[in-house]
PDB file of C-alpha atoms in Angstrom:
ATOM      1  CA  MET B   1       0.000   0.000   0.000  1.00  0.00           C
ATOM      2  CA  ALA B   2       1.357   3.407  -1.008  1.00  0.00           C
ATOM      3  CA  PRO B   3       1.463   6.306   1.462  1.00  0.00           C
ATOM      4  CA  ILE B   4      -1.638   8.494   1.547  1.00  0.00           C
ATOM      5  CA  LYS B   5      -1.323  11.711  -0.420  1.00  0.00           C
ATOM      6  CA  LEU B   6      -2.528  14.746   1.535  1.00  0.00           C
ATOM      7  CA  LEU B   7      -1.615  17.752  -0.591  1.00  0.00           C
ATOM      8  CA  GLY B   8       0.890  18.408  -3.365  1.00  0.00           C
ATOM      9  CA  ASN B   9       4.067  16.512  -2.531  1.00  0.00           C
ATOM     10  CA  THR B  10       3.099  15.719   1.067  1.00  0.00           C
ATOM     11  CA  TYR B  11       2.182  12.180   2.088  1.00  0.00           C
ATOM     12  CA  VAL B  12       1.459  10.323   5.308  1.00  0.00           C
ATOM     13  CA  GLU B  13       2.197   6.772   6.391  1.00  0.00           C
ATOM     14  CA  LYS B  14      -0.387   5.969   9.021  1.00  0.00           C
ATOM     15  CA  GLY B  15       0.603   4.420  12.318  1.00  0.00           C
ATOM     16  CA  SER B  16       1.232   5.253  15.932  1.00  0.00           C
ATOM     17  CA  PRO B  17       3.081   7.430  15.444  1.00  0.00           C
ATOM     18  CA  ALA B  18       2.175   8.524  11.949  1.00  0.00           C
ATOM     19  CA  THR B  19       5.040   9.445   9.611  1.00  0.00           C
ATOM     20  CA  LEU B  20       4.891  12.479   7.326  1.00  0.00           C
ATOM     21  CA  LEU B  21       6.780  12.500   4.018  1.00  0.00           C
ATOM     22  CA  PHE B  22       7.522  15.406   1.708  1.00  0.00           C
ATOM     23  CA  ILE B  23       9.435  15.046  -1.554  1.00  0.00           C
ATOM     24  CA  GLN B  24      11.327  17.772  -3.384  1.00  0.00           C
ATOM     25  CA  GLU B  25      13.811  17.213  -6.220  1.00  0.00           C
ATOM     26  CA  GLY B  26      14.406  13.585  -5.284  1.00  0.00           C
ATOM     27  CA  THR B  27      14.909  14.186  -1.572  1.00  0.00           C
ATOM     28  CA  VAL B  28      12.232  12.773   0.710  1.00  0.00           C
ATOM     29  CA  TYR B  29      11.952  14.458   4.100  1.00  0.00           C
ATOM     30  CA  VAL B  30      10.782  11.769   6.524  1.00  0.00           C
ATOM     31  CA  ILE B  31       9.286  13.217   9.699  1.00  0.00           C
ATOM     32  CA  ASP B  32       9.268  10.810  12.668  1.00  0.00           C
ATOM     33  CA  PRO B  33       9.976   7.379  11.088  1.00  0.00           C
ATOM     34  CA  GLY B  34       8.344   5.660  14.056  1.00  0.00           C
ATOM     35  CA  GLN B  35       8.765   2.135  15.388  1.00  0.00           C
ATOM     36  CA  GLY B  36       7.763  -1.467  14.904  1.00  0.00           C
ATOM     37  CA  GLU B  37       9.075  -4.431  12.972  1.00  0.00           C
ATOM     38  CA  ASP B  38       7.135  -3.567   9.811  1.00  0.00           C
ATOM     39  CA  ARG B  39       7.742   0.192   9.750  1.00  0.00           C
ATOM     40  CA  PRO B  40      11.225   0.088   8.083  1.00  0.00           C
ATOM     41  CA  ARG B  41       9.875  -2.105   5.274  1.00  0.00           C
ATOM     42  CA  ARG B  42       6.893   0.159   4.703  1.00  0.00           C
ATOM     43  CA  LEU B  43       8.988   3.338   4.666  1.00  0.00           C
ATOM     44  CA  THR B  44      11.607   1.802   2.369  1.00  0.00           C
ATOM     45  CA  LYS B  45       8.794   0.881  -0.010  1.00  0.00           C
ATOM     46  CA  ASP B  46       7.383   4.421   0.262  1.00  0.00           C
ATOM     47  CA  LEU B  47      10.735   5.970  -0.644  1.00  0.00           C
ATOM     48  CA  LYS B  48      11.014   3.742  -3.701  1.00  0.00           C
ATOM     49  CA  GLU B  49       7.481   4.545  -4.866  1.00  0.00           C
ATOM     50  CA  LEU B  50       8.114   8.269  -4.433  1.00  0.00           C
ATOM     51  CA  GLY B  51      11.301   8.020  -6.496  1.00  0.00           C
ATOM     52  CA  ALA B  52      13.610   9.159  -3.712  1.00  0.00           C
ATOM     53  CA  SER B  53      17.305   9.593  -4.415  1.00  0.00           C
ATOM     54  CA  GLN B  54      17.962  10.207  -0.723  1.00  0.00           C
ATOM     55  CA  ALA B  55      16.146  10.494   2.609  1.00  0.00           C
ATOM     56  CA  VAL B  56      16.460  13.203   5.230  1.00  0.00           C
ATOM     57  CA  VAL B  57      14.962  12.357   8.628  1.00  0.00           C
ATOM     58  CA  LEU B  58      13.476  15.057  10.842  1.00  0.00           C
ATOM     59  CA  LEU B  59      12.647  14.133  14.433  1.00  0.00           C
ATOM     60  CA  THR B  60      10.121  16.038  16.529  1.00  0.00           C
ATOM     61  CA  HIS B  61      11.606  14.691  19.776  1.00  0.00           C
ATOM     62  CA  TYR B  62      13.667  11.938  21.351  1.00  0.00           C
ATOM     63  CA  HIS B  63      11.107   9.327  22.398  1.00  0.00           C
ATOM     64  CA  SER B  64      11.902   5.838  21.170  1.00  0.00           C
ATOM     65  CA  ASP B  65       8.594   5.194  19.419  1.00  0.00           C
ATOM     66  CA  HIS B  66       9.410   8.077  17.062  1.00  0.00           C
ATOM     67  CA  VAL B  67      13.110   7.263  16.626  1.00  0.00           C
ATOM     68  CA  GLU B  68      13.456   3.480  16.408  1.00  0.00           C
ATOM     69  CA  ALA B  69      13.157   3.111  12.603  1.00  0.00           C
ATOM     70  CA  VAL B  70      15.738   5.817  11.755  1.00  0.00           C
ATOM     71  CA  ALA B  71      18.713   3.525  11.228  1.00  0.00           C
ATOM     72  CA  ALA B  72      16.891   1.277   8.773  1.00  0.00           C
ATOM     73  CA  LEU B  73      16.496   4.174   6.311  1.00  0.00           C
ATOM     74  CA  SER B  74      20.231   4.979   5.996  1.00  0.00           C
ATOM     75  CA  PRO B  75      19.367   8.697   5.820  1.00  0.00           C
ATOM     76  CA  ALA B  76      21.679  11.329   4.392  1.00  0.00           C
ATOM     77  CA  GLU B  77      20.865  13.585   7.354  1.00  0.00           C
ATOM     78  CA  VAL B  78      19.129  13.219  10.718  1.00  0.00           C
ATOM     79  CA  VAL B  79      17.787  16.504  12.055  1.00  0.00           C
ATOM     80  CA  ALA B  80      16.550  17.298  15.573  1.00  0.00           C
ATOM     81  CA  SER B  81      16.570  20.138  18.066  1.00  0.00           C
ATOM     82  CA  SER B  82      19.810  20.850  19.896  1.00  0.00           C
ATOM     83  CA  LEU B  83      17.940  20.287  23.183  1.00  0.00           C
ATOM     84  CA  ASP B  84      16.722  16.789  22.284  1.00  0.00           C
ATOM     85  CA  ALA B  85      19.707  15.603  20.232  1.00  0.00           C
ATOM     86  CA  PRO B  86      21.710  14.206  23.214  1.00  0.00           C
ATOM     87  CA  MET B  87      18.841  11.877  24.160  1.00  0.00           C
ATOM     88  CA  ILE B  88      18.454  10.701  20.572  1.00  0.00           C
ATOM     89  CA  GLU B  89      22.122   9.786  20.413  1.00  0.00           C
ATOM     90  CA  ARG B  90      22.435   8.216  23.880  1.00  0.00           C
ATOM     91  CA  SER B  91      19.977   5.533  24.912  1.00  0.00           C
ATOM     92  CA  GLU B  92      20.728   5.824  28.634  1.00  0.00           C
ATOM     93  CA  LEU B  93      19.954   9.541  28.627  1.00  0.00           C
ATOM     94  CA  ARG B  94      16.758   8.930  26.681  1.00  0.00           C
ATOM     95  CA  VAL B  95      15.462   6.415  29.208  1.00  0.00           C
ATOM     96  CA  LEU B  96      16.383   8.641  32.139  1.00  0.00           C
ATOM     97  CA  MET B  97      14.806  11.768  30.640  1.00  0.00           C
ATOM     98  CA  THR B  98      11.649   9.937  29.556  1.00  0.00           C
ATOM     99  CA  PHE B  99      10.879   7.968  32.717  1.00  0.00           C
ATOM    100  CA  ASP B 100      13.058   9.621  35.389  1.00  0.00           C
ATOM    101  CA  TYR B 101      14.477   6.181  36.170  1.00  0.00           C
ATOM    102  CA  PRO B 102      18.054   5.152  35.253  1.00  0.00           C
ATOM    103  CA  LEU B 103      16.885   1.835  33.798  1.00  0.00           C
ATOM    104  CA  ASN B 104      18.969  -0.186  31.406  1.00  0.00           C
ATOM    105  CA  PRO B 105      17.849   0.648  27.828  1.00  0.00           C
ATOM    106  CA  THR B 106      17.185  -3.070  27.277  1.00  0.00           C
ATOM    107  CA  ASP B 107      15.081  -3.474  30.445  1.00  0.00           C
ATOM    108  CA  PRO B 108      11.865  -5.385  29.572  1.00  0.00           C
ATOM    109  CA  LEU B 109       9.864  -2.825  31.583  1.00  0.00           C
ATOM    110  CA  LEU B 110      10.403  -0.312  28.760  1.00  0.00           C
ATOM    111  CA  PRO B 111       7.611  -0.267  26.168  1.00  0.00           C
ATOM    112  CA  TYR B 112       9.965   0.504  23.242  1.00  0.00           C
ATOM    113  CA  ARG B 113      13.556  -0.357  22.390  1.00  0.00           C
ATOM    114  CA  ALA B 114      15.821   2.604  23.113  1.00  0.00           C
ATOM    115  CA  VAL B 115      17.819   2.394  19.869  1.00  0.00           C
ATOM    116  CA  PRO B 116      20.390   5.203  19.488  1.00  0.00           C
ATOM    117  CA  ALA B 117      20.524   7.319  16.323  1.00  0.00           C
ATOM    118  CA  ARG B 118      23.213   9.740  15.221  1.00  0.00           C
ATOM    119  CA  VAL B 119      22.007  13.337  14.771  1.00  0.00           C
ATOM    120  CA  THR B 120      23.883  15.095  11.963  1.00  0.00           C
ATOM    121  CA  GLN B 121      22.100  18.448  12.238  1.00  0.00           C
ATOM    122  CA  ALA B 122      21.165  19.800  15.683  1.00  0.00           C
ATOM    123  CA  LEU B 123      18.975  22.847  15.151  1.00  0.00           C
ATOM    124  CA  PRO B 124      19.821  25.759  17.468  1.00  0.00           C
ATOM    125  CA  GLU B 125      17.052  27.216  19.604  1.00  0.00           C
ATOM    126  CA  GLY B 126      14.882  29.543  17.547  1.00  0.00           C
ATOM    127  CA  ALA B 127      15.707  28.008  14.149  1.00  0.00           C
ATOM    128  CA  ASP B 128      12.626  28.380  11.968  1.00  0.00           C
ATOM    129  CA  ARG B 129      13.508  26.420   8.832  1.00  0.00           C
ATOM    130  CA  TYR B 130      15.398  23.410   7.557  1.00  0.00           C
ATOM    131  CA  GLY B 131      15.576  23.440   3.763  1.00  0.00           C
ATOM    132  CA  PRO B 132      11.982  23.615   2.484  1.00  0.00           C
ATOM    133  CA  ILE B 133      10.536  22.587   5.861  1.00  0.00           C
ATOM    134  CA  GLU B 134       9.225  25.186   8.296  1.00  0.00           C
ATOM    135  CA  VAL B 135      10.189  24.580  11.938  1.00  0.00           C
ATOM    136  CA  HIS B 136       8.072  25.397  15.002  1.00  0.00           C
ATOM    137  CA  TRP B 137       9.334  25.047  18.566  1.00  0.00           C
ATOM    138  CA  LEU B 138       6.669  23.248  20.608  1.00  0.00           C
ATOM    139  CA  PRO B 139       8.185  22.478  24.044  1.00  0.00           C
ATOM    140  CA  GLY B 140       6.388  20.651  26.823  1.00  0.00           C
ATOM    141  CA  HIS B 141       6.246  17.005  25.803  1.00  0.00           C
ATOM    142  CA  THR B 142      10.031  17.326  25.764  1.00  0.00           C
ATOM    143  CA  GLU B 143      12.148  20.459  26.204  1.00  0.00           C
ATOM    144  CA  GLY B 144      13.158  20.566  22.543  1.00  0.00           C
ATOM    145  CA  HIS B 145      10.023  19.209  20.863  1.00  0.00           C
ATOM    146  CA  LEU B 146       9.603  20.521  17.307  1.00  0.00           C
ATOM    147  CA  GLY B 147       6.777  20.753  14.816  1.00  0.00           C
ATOM    148  CA  PHE B 148       7.391  20.677  11.061  1.00  0.00           C
ATOM    149  CA  ALA B 149       5.320  22.164   8.227  1.00  0.00           C
ATOM    150  CA  THR B 150       5.679  21.344   4.528  1.00  0.00           C
ATOM    151  CA  PRO B 151       5.318  23.947   1.746  1.00  0.00           C
ATOM    152  CA  ASP B 152       1.965  22.328   0.885  1.00  0.00           C
ATOM    153  CA  GLY B 153       0.400  23.623   4.101  1.00  0.00           C
ATOM    154  CA  VAL B 154       0.582  20.464   6.241  1.00  0.00           C
ATOM    155  CA  LEU B 155       1.704  20.829   9.866  1.00  0.00           C
ATOM    156  CA  TYR B 156       3.042  17.815  11.745  1.00  0.00           C
ATOM    157  CA  VAL B 157       2.805  18.409  15.505  1.00  0.00           C
ATOM    158  CA  GLY B 158       4.189  15.117  16.817  1.00  0.00           C
ATOM    159  CA  ASP B 159       3.203  14.647  20.461  1.00  0.00           C
ATOM    160  CA  ALA B 160       2.499  18.292  21.235  1.00  0.00           C
ATOM    161  CA  LEU B 161      -1.147  17.365  20.642  1.00  0.00           C
ATOM    162  CA  PHE B 162      -2.885  14.022  21.241  1.00  0.00           C
ATOM    163  CA  GLY B 163      -5.966  12.473  19.686  1.00  0.00           C
ATOM    164  CA  ASP B 164      -9.095  12.024  21.776  1.00  0.00           C
ATOM    165  CA  LYS B 165      -8.803   8.217  21.759  1.00  0.00           C
ATOM    166  CA  VAL B 166      -5.289   8.437  23.225  1.00  0.00           C
ATOM    167  CA  LEU B 167      -6.552  10.763  25.944  1.00  0.00           C
ATOM    168  CA  GLU B 168      -9.412   8.425  26.751  1.00  0.00           C
ATOM    169  CA  LYS B 169      -7.060   5.456  26.983  1.00  0.00           C
ATOM    170  CA  PHE B 170      -4.388   7.037  29.183  1.00  0.00           C
ATOM    171  CA  GLY B 171      -6.360   9.791  30.922  1.00  0.00           C
ATOM    172  CA  ILE B 172      -3.436  12.155  31.351  1.00  0.00           C
ATOM    173  CA  PRO B 173      -1.319  13.370  28.421  1.00  0.00           C
ATOM    174  CA  TYR B 174       2.361  12.815  29.178  1.00  0.00           C
ATOM    175  CA  HIS B 175       4.420  15.998  29.103  1.00  0.00           C
ATOM    176  CA  LYS B 176       7.862  16.403  30.615  1.00  0.00           C
ATOM    177  CA  MET B 177       7.030  20.056  31.377  1.00  0.00           C
ATOM    178  CA  PRO B 178       3.240  20.458  31.751  1.00  0.00           C
ATOM    179  CA  CYS B 179       3.421  24.255  32.136  1.00  0.00           C
ATOM    180  CA  LYS B 180       5.219  24.592  28.802  1.00  0.00           C
ATOM    181  CA  ALA B 181       2.764  22.156  27.216  1.00  0.00           C
ATOM    182  CA  LEU B 182      -0.055  24.583  28.020  1.00  0.00           C
ATOM    183  CA  GLU B 183       1.856  27.427  26.362  1.00  0.00           C
ATOM    184  CA  THR B 184       2.450  25.246  23.300  1.00  0.00           C
ATOM    185  CA  LEU B 185      -1.236  24.356  23.000  1.00  0.00           C
ATOM    186  CA  ARG B 186      -2.065  28.063  22.983  1.00  0.00           C
ATOM    187  CA  LYS B 187       0.601  28.610  20.329  1.00  0.00           C
ATOM    188  CA  LEU B 188      -0.900  25.833  18.209  1.00  0.00           C
ATOM    189  CA  ARG B 189      -4.286  27.523  18.416  1.00  0.00           C
ATOM    190  CA  SER B 190      -2.749  30.661  16.903  1.00  0.00           C
ATOM    191  CA  LEU B 191      -1.261  28.631  14.031  1.00  0.00           C
ATOM    192  CA  LEU B 192      -4.408  26.825  12.909  1.00  0.00           C
ATOM    193  CA  GLY B 193      -5.392  29.317  10.220  1.00  0.00           C
ATOM    194  CA  LYS B 194      -2.073  28.924   8.419  1.00  0.00           C
ATOM    195  CA  TYR B 195      -2.358  25.228   7.533  1.00  0.00           C
ATOM    196  CA  GLU B 196      -4.701  23.039   5.527  1.00  0.00           C
ATOM    197  CA  TYR B 197      -4.036  19.929   7.593  1.00  0.00           C
ATOM    198  CA  VAL B 198      -2.684  19.137  11.051  1.00  0.00           C
ATOM    199  CA  VAL B 199      -1.136  15.671  11.506  1.00  0.00           C
ATOM    200  CA  LEU B 200      -0.712  14.242  15.013  1.00  0.00           C
ATOM    201  CA  GLY B 201       1.846  11.650  16.008  1.00  0.00           C
ATOM    202  CA  HIS B 202      -0.865   9.663  17.789  1.00  0.00           C
ATOM    203  CA  GLY B 203      -4.276  10.682  16.570  1.00  0.00           C
ATOM    204  CA  PRO B 204      -6.292  11.727  13.540  1.00  0.00           C
ATOM    205  CA  ILE B 205      -5.428  13.885  10.560  1.00  0.00           C
ATOM    206  CA  VAL B 206      -7.576  16.996  10.900  1.00  0.00           C
ATOM    207  CA  LYS B 207      -8.170  20.082   8.827  1.00  0.00           C
ATOM    208  CA  GLY B 208      -6.411  23.095  10.286  1.00  0.00           C
ATOM    209  CA  GLY B 209      -9.603  25.013  10.923  1.00  0.00           C
ATOM    210  CA  GLU B 210     -11.177  22.031  12.703  1.00  0.00           C
ATOM    211  CA  ALA B 211      -8.383  21.312  15.197  1.00  0.00           C
ATOM    212  CA  GLY B 212      -9.663  23.784  17.792  1.00  0.00           C
ATOM    213  CA  PRO B 213     -11.877  21.312  19.729  1.00  0.00           C
ATOM    214  CA  LEU B 214      -8.982  18.844  19.925  1.00  0.00           C
ATOM    215  CA  ILE B 215      -6.744  21.548  21.357  1.00  0.00           C
ATOM    216  CA  ASP B 216      -9.513  22.359  23.866  1.00  0.00           C
ATOM    217  CA  ILE B 217      -9.622  18.738  25.066  1.00  0.00           C
ATOM    218  CA  ASN B 218      -5.839  18.566  25.435  1.00  0.00           C
ATOM    219  CA  GLU B 219      -5.706  21.874  27.250  1.00  0.00           C
ATOM    220  CA  ARG B 220      -8.446  20.788  29.642  1.00  0.00           C
ATOM    221  CA  ARG B 221      -6.702  17.496  30.438  1.00  0.00           C
ATOM    222  CA  VAL B 222      -3.350  19.188  31.106  1.00  0.00           C
ATOM    223  CA  GLN B 223      -5.033  21.810  33.266  1.00  0.00           C
ATOM    224  CA  GLU B 224      -6.884  19.126  35.240  1.00  0.00           C
ATOM    225  CA  PHE B 225      -3.569  17.392  35.878  1.00  0.00           C
ATOM    226  CA  ILE B 226      -1.912  20.617  37.034  1.00  0.00           C
ATOM    227  CA  GLU B 227      -4.801  21.450  39.350  1.00  0.00           C
ATOM    228  CA  GLY B 228      -4.860  17.904  40.751  1.00  0.00           C
ATOM    229  CA  VAL B 229      -1.154  18.011  41.561  1.00  0.00           C
ATOM    230  CA  ARG B 230      -1.430  21.471  43.099  1.00  0.00           C
ATOM    231  CA  GLU B 231      -4.287  20.260  45.305  1.00  0.00           C
ATOM    232  CA  SER B 232      -2.134  17.375  46.552  1.00  0.00           C
ATOM    233  CA  LEU B 233       0.702  19.771  47.314  1.00  0.00           C
ATOM    234  CA  ARG B 234      -1.370  21.948  49.649  1.00  0.00           C
ATOM    235  CA  SER B 235      -0.002  19.632  52.330  1.00  0.00           C
ATOM    236  CA  PRO B 236       3.501  18.084  52.253  1.00  0.00           C
ATOM    237  CA  SER B 237       3.514  15.218  49.747  1.00  0.00           C
ATOM    238  CA  SER B 238       6.164  13.045  48.129  1.00  0.00           C
ATOM    239  CA  VAL B 239       6.145  12.364  44.394  1.00  0.00           C
ATOM    240  CA  ASP B 240       4.724   8.886  45.051  1.00  0.00           C
ATOM    241  CA  GLU B 241       1.965  10.317  47.249  1.00  0.00           C
ATOM    242  CA  VAL B 242       1.061  12.842  44.564  1.00  0.00           C
ATOM    243  CA  LEU B 243       1.044  10.071  41.960  1.00  0.00           C
ATOM    244  CA  ARG B 244      -1.320   8.011  44.115  1.00  0.00           C
ATOM    245  CA  ALA B 245      -3.666  10.970  44.513  1.00  0.00           C
ATOM    246  CA  VAL B 246      -3.597  11.729  40.796  1.00  0.00           C
ATOM    247  CA  CYS B 247      -4.392   8.122  39.897  1.00  0.00           C
ATOM    248  CA  ARG B 248      -7.340   8.160  42.295  1.00  0.00           C
ATOM    249  CA  GLY B 249      -8.706  11.567  41.431  1.00  0.00           C
ATOM    250  CA  LEU B 250      -8.251  11.885  37.672  1.00  0.00           C
ATOM    251  CA  ARG B 251      -9.153   9.704  34.708  1.00  0.00           C
ATOM    252  CA  ALA B 252      -5.725   8.113  34.621  1.00  0.00           C
ATOM    253  CA  SER B 253      -4.729   4.651  33.486  1.00  0.00           C
ATOM    254  CA  CYS B 254      -2.119   3.904  36.147  1.00  0.00           C
ATOM    255  CA  THR B 255      -0.470   0.879  34.609  1.00  0.00           C
ATOM    256  CA  LEU B 256       3.193   0.287  35.388  1.00  0.00           C
ATOM    257  CA  GLU B 257       4.359   2.030  32.205  1.00  0.00           C
ATOM    258  CA  ASN B 258       1.948   4.931  32.510  1.00  0.00           C
ATOM    259  CA  SER B 259       2.679   5.429  36.218  1.00  0.00           C
ATOM    260  CA  MET B 260       6.351   5.997  35.403  1.00  0.00           C
ATOM    261  CA  LEU B 261       5.347   8.569  32.787  1.00  0.00           C
ATOM    262  CA  ILE B 262       2.854  10.332  35.061  1.00  0.00           C
ATOM    263  CA  GLY B 263       5.482  10.382  37.807  1.00  0.00           C
ATOM    264  CA  ALA B 264       7.877  12.093  35.401  1.00  0.00           C
ATOM    265  CA  SER B 265       5.173  14.658  34.631  1.00  0.00           C
ATOM    266  CA  VAL B 266       4.677  15.254  38.366  1.00  0.00           C
ATOM    267  CA  LYS B 267       8.400  15.988  38.705  1.00  0.00           C
ATOM    268  CA  GLY B 268       8.215  18.295  35.694  1.00  0.00           C
ATOM    269  CA  LEU B 269       5.401  20.234  37.309  1.00  0.00           C
ATOM    270  CA  ILE B 270       7.419  20.458  40.531  1.00  0.00           C
ATOM    271  CA  ARG B 271      10.104  22.131  38.390  1.00  0.00           C
ATOM    272  CA  CYS B 272       7.512  24.554  37.000  1.00  0.00           C
ATOM    273  CA  LEU B 273       6.191  25.458  40.466  1.00  0.00           C
ATOM    274  CA  ARG B 274       9.704  25.882  41.834  1.00  0.00           C
ATOM    275  CA  ASP B 275      10.585  28.199  38.953  1.00  0.00           C
ATOM    276  CA  GLU B 276       7.537  30.281  39.859  1.00  0.00           C
ATOM    277  CA  GLY B 277       8.641  30.406  43.507  1.00  0.00           C
ATOM    278  CA  LEU B 278       5.491  28.623  44.670  1.00  0.00           C
ATOM    279  CA  LEU B 279       6.880  25.384  46.098  1.00  0.00           C
ATOM    280  CA  GLU B 280       9.184  24.480  48.965  1.00  0.00           C
ATOM    281  CA  PRO B 281      10.735  21.191  50.139  1.00  0.00           C
ATOM    282  CA  ASP B 282       9.815  19.506  53.413  1.00  0.00           C
ATOM    283  CA  LEU B 283      12.112  17.014  55.169  1.00  0.00           C
ATOM    284  CA  SER B 284      10.436  17.081  58.587  1.00  0.00           C
ATOM    285  CA  GLU B 285       9.829  13.313  58.670  1.00  0.00           C
ATOM    286  CA  GLY B 286      13.024  12.267  56.915  1.00  0.00           C
ATOM    287  CA  VAL B 287      11.201  11.892  53.582  1.00  0.00           C
ATOM    288  CA  LEU B 288      11.495  14.412  50.763  1.00  0.00           C
ATOM    289  CA  ARG B 289       8.096  16.000  50.347  1.00  0.00           C
ATOM    290  CA  TRP B 290       6.944  19.173  48.630  1.00  0.00           C
ATOM    291  CA  ARG B 291       4.292  21.692  49.551  1.00  0.00           C
ATOM    292  CA  LEU B 292       2.906  24.902  48.175  1.00  0.00           C
ATOM    293  CA  LYS B 293       4.049  27.976  50.047  1.00  0.00           C
ATOM    294  CA  PRO B 294       1.327  29.669  52.101  1.00  0.00           C
ATOM    295  CA  SER B 295      -0.343  32.388  50.079  1.00  0.00           C
TER     296      SER B 295
END
């Protein structure tokens, strides 16, 4: 099966995550190759059908489900943000930054193989273009998360925005920095009028003008998470105690994998609250707990 043509020279290979492809003068720009045993075969077939002379891979962020298939494409270039590049190149860093646990990259607890990939072009902060591809900085899910737009008016947002089925399954959208995720969702709302289609890493392909309700759902879920954590922190609470309260109080699927991710989001929000001067540590019982400062 050939990739689905969206507009002009822009195509999509469906999956979770989806992969966006744009071809210009024989070069195919492959955005988030993805993961899975069959994905390399499908993408190799796509490149052949599109008449590619070479592939350039662009990565929205460092998570393994978006990175795993890179090596199988033998790309001429691999492009990522300078902030996320170290985790793409080093599996141990990727696992630590994703889950906040220094697990072995081959540990069977991990849902995806943490396969390293060499980044040949690390985009500096603020870069707004790579060749024909427009670059948007969309931090929150990771510090250096990027979005990419093709000249045909198709915006790929990676995991800055999740589909409603993903939100229903997991309850809480994973973001390393929830406060920045909220800012990014508001930025995405301002971009909608510029693009014909918005493609999510995990979710539907939507017309730009119709993505507003999806942004609303994501924003509401992130805000619910932030408010739930803040409520727990009105009294001294450890990260594990906050996680327990979040799993009880919100629509969260607290499986082993998802609990590690939610815990990482809790720690990211602690960072946000500390940066705002709103949170202080508490060691009164010999356990590290956090609490909101009295207003």
